[in-house]
Tab-separated table of C-alpha atoms in Angstrom:
chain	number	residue	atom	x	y	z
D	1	UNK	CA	6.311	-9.610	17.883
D	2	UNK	CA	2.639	-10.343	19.435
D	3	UNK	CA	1.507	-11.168	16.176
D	4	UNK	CA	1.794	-14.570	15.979
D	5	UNK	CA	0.207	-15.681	19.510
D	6	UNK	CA	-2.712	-14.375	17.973
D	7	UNK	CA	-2.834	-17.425	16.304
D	8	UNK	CA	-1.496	-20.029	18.494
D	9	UNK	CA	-3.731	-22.104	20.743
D	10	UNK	CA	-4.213	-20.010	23.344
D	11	UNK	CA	-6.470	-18.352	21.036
D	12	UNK	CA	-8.710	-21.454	19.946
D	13	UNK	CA	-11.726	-21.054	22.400
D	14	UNK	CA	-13.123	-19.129	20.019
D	15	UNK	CA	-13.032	-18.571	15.960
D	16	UNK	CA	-10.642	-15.716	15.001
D	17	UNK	CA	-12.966	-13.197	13.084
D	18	UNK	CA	-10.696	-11.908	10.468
D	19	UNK	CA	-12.544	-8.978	9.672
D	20	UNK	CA	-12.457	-7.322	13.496
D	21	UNK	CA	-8.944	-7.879	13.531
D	22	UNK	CA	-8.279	-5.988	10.189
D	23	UNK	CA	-11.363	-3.488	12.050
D	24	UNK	CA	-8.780	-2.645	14.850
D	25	UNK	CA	-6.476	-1.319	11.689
D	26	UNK	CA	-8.768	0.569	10.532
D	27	UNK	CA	-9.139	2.532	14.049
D	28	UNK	CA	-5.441	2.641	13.917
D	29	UNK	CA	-5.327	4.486	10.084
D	30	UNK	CA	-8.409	6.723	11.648
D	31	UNK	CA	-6.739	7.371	14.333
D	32	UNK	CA	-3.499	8.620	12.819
D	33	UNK	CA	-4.980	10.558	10.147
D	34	UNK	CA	-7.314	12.665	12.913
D	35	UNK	CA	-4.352	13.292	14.992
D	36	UNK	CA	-2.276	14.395	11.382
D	37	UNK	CA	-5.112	16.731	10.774
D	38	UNK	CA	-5.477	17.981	14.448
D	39	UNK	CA	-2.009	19.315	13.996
D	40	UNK	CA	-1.955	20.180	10.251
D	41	UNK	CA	-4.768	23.009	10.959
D	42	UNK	CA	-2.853	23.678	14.084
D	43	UNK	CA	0.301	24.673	12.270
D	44	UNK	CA	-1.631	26.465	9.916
D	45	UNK	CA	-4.283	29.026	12.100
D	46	UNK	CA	-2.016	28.913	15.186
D	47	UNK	CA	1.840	28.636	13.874
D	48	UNK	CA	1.085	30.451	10.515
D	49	UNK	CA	2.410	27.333	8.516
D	50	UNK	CA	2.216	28.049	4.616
D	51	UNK	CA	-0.039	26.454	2.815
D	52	UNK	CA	0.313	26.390	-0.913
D	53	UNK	CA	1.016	24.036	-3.421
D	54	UNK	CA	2.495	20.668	-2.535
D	55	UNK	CA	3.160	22.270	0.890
D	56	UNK	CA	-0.212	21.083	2.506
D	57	UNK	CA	0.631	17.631	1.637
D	58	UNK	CA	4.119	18.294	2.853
D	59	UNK	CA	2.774	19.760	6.363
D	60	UNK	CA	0.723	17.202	6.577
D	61	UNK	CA	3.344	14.136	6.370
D	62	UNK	CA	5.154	15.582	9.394
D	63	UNK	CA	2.852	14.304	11.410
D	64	UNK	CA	1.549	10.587	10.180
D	65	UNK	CA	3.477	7.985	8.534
D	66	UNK	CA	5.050	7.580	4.811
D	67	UNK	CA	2.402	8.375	2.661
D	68	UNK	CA	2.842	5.543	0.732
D	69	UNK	CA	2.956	3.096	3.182
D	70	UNK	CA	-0.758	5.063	4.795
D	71	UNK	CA	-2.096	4.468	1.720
D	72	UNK	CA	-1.287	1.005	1.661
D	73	UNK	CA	-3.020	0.603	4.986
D	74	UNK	CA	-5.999	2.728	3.468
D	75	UNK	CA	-6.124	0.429	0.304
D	76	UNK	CA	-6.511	-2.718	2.632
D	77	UNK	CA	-9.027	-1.123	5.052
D	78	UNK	CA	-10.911	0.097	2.649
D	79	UNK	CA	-11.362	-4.244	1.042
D	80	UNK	CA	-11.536	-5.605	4.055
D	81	UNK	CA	-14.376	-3.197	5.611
D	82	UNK	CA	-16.407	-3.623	1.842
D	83	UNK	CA	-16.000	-7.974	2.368
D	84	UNK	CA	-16.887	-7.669	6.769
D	85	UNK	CA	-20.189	-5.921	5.620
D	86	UNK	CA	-21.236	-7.721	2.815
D	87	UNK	CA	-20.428	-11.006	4.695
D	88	UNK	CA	-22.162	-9.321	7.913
D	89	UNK	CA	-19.437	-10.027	10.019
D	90	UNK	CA	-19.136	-5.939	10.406
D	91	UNK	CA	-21.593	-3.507	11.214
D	92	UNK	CA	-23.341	-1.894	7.798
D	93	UNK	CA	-22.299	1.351	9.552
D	94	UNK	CA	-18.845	0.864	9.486
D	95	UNK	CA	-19.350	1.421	5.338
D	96	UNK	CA	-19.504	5.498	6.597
D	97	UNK	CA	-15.759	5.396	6.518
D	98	UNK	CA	-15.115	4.111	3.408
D	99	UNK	CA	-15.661	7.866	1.392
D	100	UNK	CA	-13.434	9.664	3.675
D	101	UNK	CA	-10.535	7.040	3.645
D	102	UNK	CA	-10.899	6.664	-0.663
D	103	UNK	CA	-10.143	10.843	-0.851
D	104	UNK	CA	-6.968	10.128	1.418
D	105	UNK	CA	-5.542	7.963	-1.374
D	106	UNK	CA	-5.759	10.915	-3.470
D	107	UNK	CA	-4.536	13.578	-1.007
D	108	UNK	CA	-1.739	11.592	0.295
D	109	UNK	CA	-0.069	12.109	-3.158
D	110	UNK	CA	0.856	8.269	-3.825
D	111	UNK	CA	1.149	7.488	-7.325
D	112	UNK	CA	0.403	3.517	-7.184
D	113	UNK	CA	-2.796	4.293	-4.594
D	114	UNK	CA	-4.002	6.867	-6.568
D	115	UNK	CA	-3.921	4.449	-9.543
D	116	UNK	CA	-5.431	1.459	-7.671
D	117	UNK	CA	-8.080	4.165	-6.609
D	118	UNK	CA	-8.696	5.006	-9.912
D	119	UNK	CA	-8.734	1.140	-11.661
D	120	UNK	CA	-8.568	-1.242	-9.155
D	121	UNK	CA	-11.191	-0.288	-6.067
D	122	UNK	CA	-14.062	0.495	-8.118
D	123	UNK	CA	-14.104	-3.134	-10.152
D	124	UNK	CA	-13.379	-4.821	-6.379
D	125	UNK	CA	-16.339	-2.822	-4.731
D	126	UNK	CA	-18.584	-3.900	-7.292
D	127	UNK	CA	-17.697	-7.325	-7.490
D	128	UNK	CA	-18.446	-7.521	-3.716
D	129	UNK	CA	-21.446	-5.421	-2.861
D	130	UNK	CA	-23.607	-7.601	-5.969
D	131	UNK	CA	-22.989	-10.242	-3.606
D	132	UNK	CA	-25.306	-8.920	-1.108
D	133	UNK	CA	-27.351	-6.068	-3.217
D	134	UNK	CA	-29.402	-5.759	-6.242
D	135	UNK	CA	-27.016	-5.633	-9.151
D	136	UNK	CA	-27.838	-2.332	-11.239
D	137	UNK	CA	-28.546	-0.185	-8.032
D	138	UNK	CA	-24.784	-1.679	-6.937
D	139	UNK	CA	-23.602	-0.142	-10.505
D	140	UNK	CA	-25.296	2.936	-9.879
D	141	UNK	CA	-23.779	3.612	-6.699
D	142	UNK	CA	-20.573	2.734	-7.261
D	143	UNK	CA	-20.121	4.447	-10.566
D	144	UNK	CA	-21.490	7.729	-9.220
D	145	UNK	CA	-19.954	7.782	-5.601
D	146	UNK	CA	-16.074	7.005	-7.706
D	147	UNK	CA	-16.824	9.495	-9.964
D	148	UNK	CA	-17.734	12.168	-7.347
D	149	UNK	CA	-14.946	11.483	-5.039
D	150	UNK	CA	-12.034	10.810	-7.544
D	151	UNK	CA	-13.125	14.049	-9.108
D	152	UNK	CA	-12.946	15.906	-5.498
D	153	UNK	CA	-9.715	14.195	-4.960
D	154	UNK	CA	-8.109	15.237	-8.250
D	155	UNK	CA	-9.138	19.298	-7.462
D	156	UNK	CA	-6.144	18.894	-5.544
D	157	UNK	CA	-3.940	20.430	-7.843
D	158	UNK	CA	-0.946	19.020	-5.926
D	159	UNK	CA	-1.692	15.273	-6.281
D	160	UNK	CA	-3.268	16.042	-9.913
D	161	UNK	CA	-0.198	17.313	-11.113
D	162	UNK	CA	1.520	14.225	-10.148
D	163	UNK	CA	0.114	11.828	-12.015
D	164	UNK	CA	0.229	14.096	-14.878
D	165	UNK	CA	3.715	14.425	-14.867
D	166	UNK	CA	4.112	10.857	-14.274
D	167	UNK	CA	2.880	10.414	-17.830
D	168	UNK	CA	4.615	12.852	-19.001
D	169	UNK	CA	7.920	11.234	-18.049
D	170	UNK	CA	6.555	7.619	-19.036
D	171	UNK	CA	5.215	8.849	-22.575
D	172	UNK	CA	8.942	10.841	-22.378
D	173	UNK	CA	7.014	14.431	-23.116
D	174	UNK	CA	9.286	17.394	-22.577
D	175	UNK	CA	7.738	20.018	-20.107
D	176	UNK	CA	8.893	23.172	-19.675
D	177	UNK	CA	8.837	22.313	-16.104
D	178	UNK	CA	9.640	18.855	-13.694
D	179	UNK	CA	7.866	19.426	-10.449
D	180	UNK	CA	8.238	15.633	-9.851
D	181	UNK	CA	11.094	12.868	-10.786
D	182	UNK	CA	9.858	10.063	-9.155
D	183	UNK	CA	9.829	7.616	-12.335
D	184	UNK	CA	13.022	9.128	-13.960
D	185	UNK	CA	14.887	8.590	-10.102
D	186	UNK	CA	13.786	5.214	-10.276
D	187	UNK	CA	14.947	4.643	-13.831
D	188	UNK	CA	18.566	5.677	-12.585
D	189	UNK	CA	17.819	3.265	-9.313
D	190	UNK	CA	16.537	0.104	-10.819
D	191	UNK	CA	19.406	0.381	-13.533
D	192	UNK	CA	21.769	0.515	-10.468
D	193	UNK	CA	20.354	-2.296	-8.902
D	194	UNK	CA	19.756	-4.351	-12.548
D	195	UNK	CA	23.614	-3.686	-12.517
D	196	UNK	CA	24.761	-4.545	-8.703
D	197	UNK	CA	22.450	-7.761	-9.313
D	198	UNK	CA	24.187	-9.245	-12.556
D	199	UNK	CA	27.494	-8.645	-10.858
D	200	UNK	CA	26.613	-10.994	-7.502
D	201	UNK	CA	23.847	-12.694	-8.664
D	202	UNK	CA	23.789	-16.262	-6.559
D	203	UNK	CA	23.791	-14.466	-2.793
D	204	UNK	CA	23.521	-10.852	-3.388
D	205	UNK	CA	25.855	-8.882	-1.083
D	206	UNK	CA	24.278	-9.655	2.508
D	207	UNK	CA	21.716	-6.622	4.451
D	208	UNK	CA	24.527	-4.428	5.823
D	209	UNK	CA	26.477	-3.458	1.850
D	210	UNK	CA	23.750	-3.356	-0.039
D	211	UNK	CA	23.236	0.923	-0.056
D	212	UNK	CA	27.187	1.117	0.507
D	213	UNK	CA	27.554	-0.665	-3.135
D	214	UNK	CA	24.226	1.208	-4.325
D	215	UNK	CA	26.215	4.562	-3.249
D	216	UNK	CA	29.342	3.641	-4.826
D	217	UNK	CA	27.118	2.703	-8.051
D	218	UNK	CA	25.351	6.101	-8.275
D	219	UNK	CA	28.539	7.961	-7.600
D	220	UNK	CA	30.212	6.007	-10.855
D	221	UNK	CA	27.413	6.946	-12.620
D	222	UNK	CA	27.151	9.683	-11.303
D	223	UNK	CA	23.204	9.500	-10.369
D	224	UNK	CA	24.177	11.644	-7.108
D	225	UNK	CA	20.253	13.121	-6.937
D	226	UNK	CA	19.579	9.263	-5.677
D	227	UNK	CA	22.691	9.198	-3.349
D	228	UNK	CA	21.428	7.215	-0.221
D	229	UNK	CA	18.300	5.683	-1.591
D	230	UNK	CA	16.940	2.417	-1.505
D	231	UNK	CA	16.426	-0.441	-4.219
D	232	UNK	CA	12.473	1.329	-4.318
D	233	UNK	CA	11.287	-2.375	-5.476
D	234	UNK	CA	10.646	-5.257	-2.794
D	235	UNK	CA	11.737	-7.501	-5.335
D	236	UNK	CA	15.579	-6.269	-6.268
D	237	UNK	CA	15.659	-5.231	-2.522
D	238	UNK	CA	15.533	-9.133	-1.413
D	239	UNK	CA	17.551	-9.587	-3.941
D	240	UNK	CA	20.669	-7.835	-3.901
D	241	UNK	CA	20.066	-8.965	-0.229
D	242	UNK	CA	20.217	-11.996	-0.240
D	243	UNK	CA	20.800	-13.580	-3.848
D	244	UNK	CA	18.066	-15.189	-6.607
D	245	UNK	CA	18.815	-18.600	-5.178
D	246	UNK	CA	17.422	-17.442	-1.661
D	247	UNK	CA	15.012	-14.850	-3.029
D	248	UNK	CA	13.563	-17.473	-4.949
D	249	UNK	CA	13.140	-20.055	-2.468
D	250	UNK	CA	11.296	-17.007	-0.331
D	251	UNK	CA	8.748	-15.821	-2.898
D	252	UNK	CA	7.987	-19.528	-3.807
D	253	UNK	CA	6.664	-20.173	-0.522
D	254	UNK	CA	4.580	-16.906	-0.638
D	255	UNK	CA	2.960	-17.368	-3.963
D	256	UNK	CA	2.197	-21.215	-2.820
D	257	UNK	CA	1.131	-19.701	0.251
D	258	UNK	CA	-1.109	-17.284	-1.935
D	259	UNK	CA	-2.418	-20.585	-4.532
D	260	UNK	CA	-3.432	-22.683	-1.416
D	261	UNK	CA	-5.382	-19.694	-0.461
D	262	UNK	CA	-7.648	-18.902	-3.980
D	263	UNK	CA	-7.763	-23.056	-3.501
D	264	UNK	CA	-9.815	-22.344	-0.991
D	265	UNK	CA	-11.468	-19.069	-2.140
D	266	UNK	CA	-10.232	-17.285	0.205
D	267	UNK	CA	-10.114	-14.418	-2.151
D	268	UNK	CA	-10.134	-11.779	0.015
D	269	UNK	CA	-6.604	-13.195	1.579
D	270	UNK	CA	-5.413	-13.067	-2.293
D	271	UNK	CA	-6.858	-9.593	-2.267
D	272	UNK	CA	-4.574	-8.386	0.283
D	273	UNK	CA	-1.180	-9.713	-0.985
D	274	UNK	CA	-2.154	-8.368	-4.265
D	275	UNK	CA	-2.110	-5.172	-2.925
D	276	UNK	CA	1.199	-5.783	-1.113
D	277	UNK	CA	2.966	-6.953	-4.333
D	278	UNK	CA	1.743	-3.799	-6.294
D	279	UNK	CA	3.467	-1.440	-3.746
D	280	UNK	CA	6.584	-3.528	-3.464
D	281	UNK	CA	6.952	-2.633	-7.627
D	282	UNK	CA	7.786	0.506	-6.451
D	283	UNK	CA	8.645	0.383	-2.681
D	284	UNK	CA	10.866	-1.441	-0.478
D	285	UNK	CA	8.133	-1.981	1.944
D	286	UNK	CA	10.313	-4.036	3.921
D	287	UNK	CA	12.786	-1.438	4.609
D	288	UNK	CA	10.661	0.318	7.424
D	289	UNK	CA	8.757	-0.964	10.103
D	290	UNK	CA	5.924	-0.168	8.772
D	291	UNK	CA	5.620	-2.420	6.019
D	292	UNK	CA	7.490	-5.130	8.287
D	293	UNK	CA	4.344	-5.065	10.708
D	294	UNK	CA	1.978	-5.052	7.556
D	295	UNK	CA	3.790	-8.101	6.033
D	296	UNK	CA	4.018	-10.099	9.417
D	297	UNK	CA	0.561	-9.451	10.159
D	298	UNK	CA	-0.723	-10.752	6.608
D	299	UNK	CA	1.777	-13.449	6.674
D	300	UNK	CA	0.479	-15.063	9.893
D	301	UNK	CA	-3.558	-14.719	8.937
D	302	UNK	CA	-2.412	-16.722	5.481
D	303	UNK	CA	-0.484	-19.286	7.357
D	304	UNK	CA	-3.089	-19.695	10.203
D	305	UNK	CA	-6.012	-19.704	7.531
D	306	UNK	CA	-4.603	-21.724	5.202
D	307	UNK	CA	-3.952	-24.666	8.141
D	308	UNK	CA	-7.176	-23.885	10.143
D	309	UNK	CA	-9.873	-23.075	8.362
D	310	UNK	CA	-12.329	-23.765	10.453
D	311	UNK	CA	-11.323	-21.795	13.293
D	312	UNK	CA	-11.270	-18.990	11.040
D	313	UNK	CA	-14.213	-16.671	9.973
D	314	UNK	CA	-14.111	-15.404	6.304
């Protein structure tokens, strides 16, 4: 709710330094994952918690928010700390962070982070450090420090295991075992959805009845291991919602929203929903709070940049 007097004119006297702002988030994630750790080693020397496979991670989530939506937070820390430095709008030492938040991605287990880990952060942190440092040392250091932590990530056998099964189930390999049925519960949920969709197409059937007619879907089909979940895609979510006619009109705006900013090369802003859109493939991010205050707060810094530039350091 205090978002958007952040950006009103009470605010003017001086230019809003985007990077600080996404700084204070930063503190937040910190801040959260100390006090999940503080009480994860707790549980484990003092309470005699087990601590075996896929249990650590388990312990571990009782005490910080969905993992997916963390590592969402961690994904956009970890950009917008790489573009405050290089633009020296943050402190170089702020970069100390940035190894201990990139293993979280892997030990918080979520499939999409651990992929954007993997593919996506390592091109990004290139592309901005050569804008400030010599380009083969950049190469070096990047290459070397992803390789090192992705590989100390991955000895956890938990969150290795996961994305192995998740090709398994994508290249449709029989196991002799299924520790994980993420993709094939979202298979029976987006075929649900696909379904609910075609039936009420023009305005969707309104916030309140959407998981009341999901329900009565997976009971027909009987898909009862999904029984009470979410659409687990932004997109569908919106709208079975609210309808195509409406959802349309909504992610128009956004993505002309999103041109006006690479108009301006405000690529960093693009950055940001970029990573928001890849989550809400596979999340309804706007189904908890957390992803509502994400969204709002990213919404408001695209508006306000996109009509004030110049009040605005990027």
């Amino acid at each position: 709710m205090v978002f958007p007097f952040l950006f009103t004119s009470l605010f003017k006297k001086q230019p809003i330094n985007i990077y600080k702002l996404f700084n204070y988030l930063t503190y937040g994630v910190i801040t959260i994952l100390i006090y999940g750790g503080i009480r994860f080693l707790y549980d484990i020397f003092f309470l005699n918690a087990r601590y075996d496979y896929g249990r650590g991670i388990a312990l571990l989530l009782e005490y910080i928010p969905h993992h997916v939506y963390l590592s969402m937070f961690i994904v956009i820390c970890i950009f917008s700390t790489l573009n405050g430095v290089v633009k020296r709008k943050l402190k170089p030492i702020n970069f100390i962070i940035l190894p201990f938040l990139y293993l979280m991605l892997f030990f918080l287990g979520s499939r999409i982070a651990i992929l954007i880990a993997v593919l996506i952060i390592p091109f990004v942190t290139f592309k901005i450090l050569k804008k400030r440092y010599n380009k083969k040392k950049t190469v070096i250091i990047v290459f070397y420090s992803v390789l090192l932590l992705s590989i100390v990530g991955l000895s956890n056998k938990f969150s290795r295991e996961k994305i192995i099964f998740t090709f398994y189930e994508l290249a449709d390999i029989t196991t002799k075992r299924k520790p994980f049925n993420g993709i094939t519960f979202r298979g029976k949920i987006w075929k649900t959805s696909l379904n609910l969709l075609k039936e009420s197409p023009t305005f969707g059937y309104g916030i309140g009845d959407v998981q009341y007619q999901l329900n009565s879907k997976y009971s027909k089909n009987s898909f009862y291991e999904v029984m009470g979940m979410n659409t687990h895609n932004q997109f569908l979510q919106f709208s079975l919602n609210h309808g195509i006619i409406l959802s349309f009109l909504a992610f128009s705006l956004i993505f002309r929203l999103i041109k006006k900013q690479i108009q301006m090369k405000d690529f960093f802003s693009f950055l940001i929903w970029l990573i928001i859109f890849l989550f809400s493939f596979t999340e309804s991010i706007l189904n908890r709070h957390w992803g509502v205050v994400l969204f709002a707060f990213i919404l408001n810094i695209s508006i306000y940049n996109s009509h004030d530039k110049k009040e605005v350091i990027l």
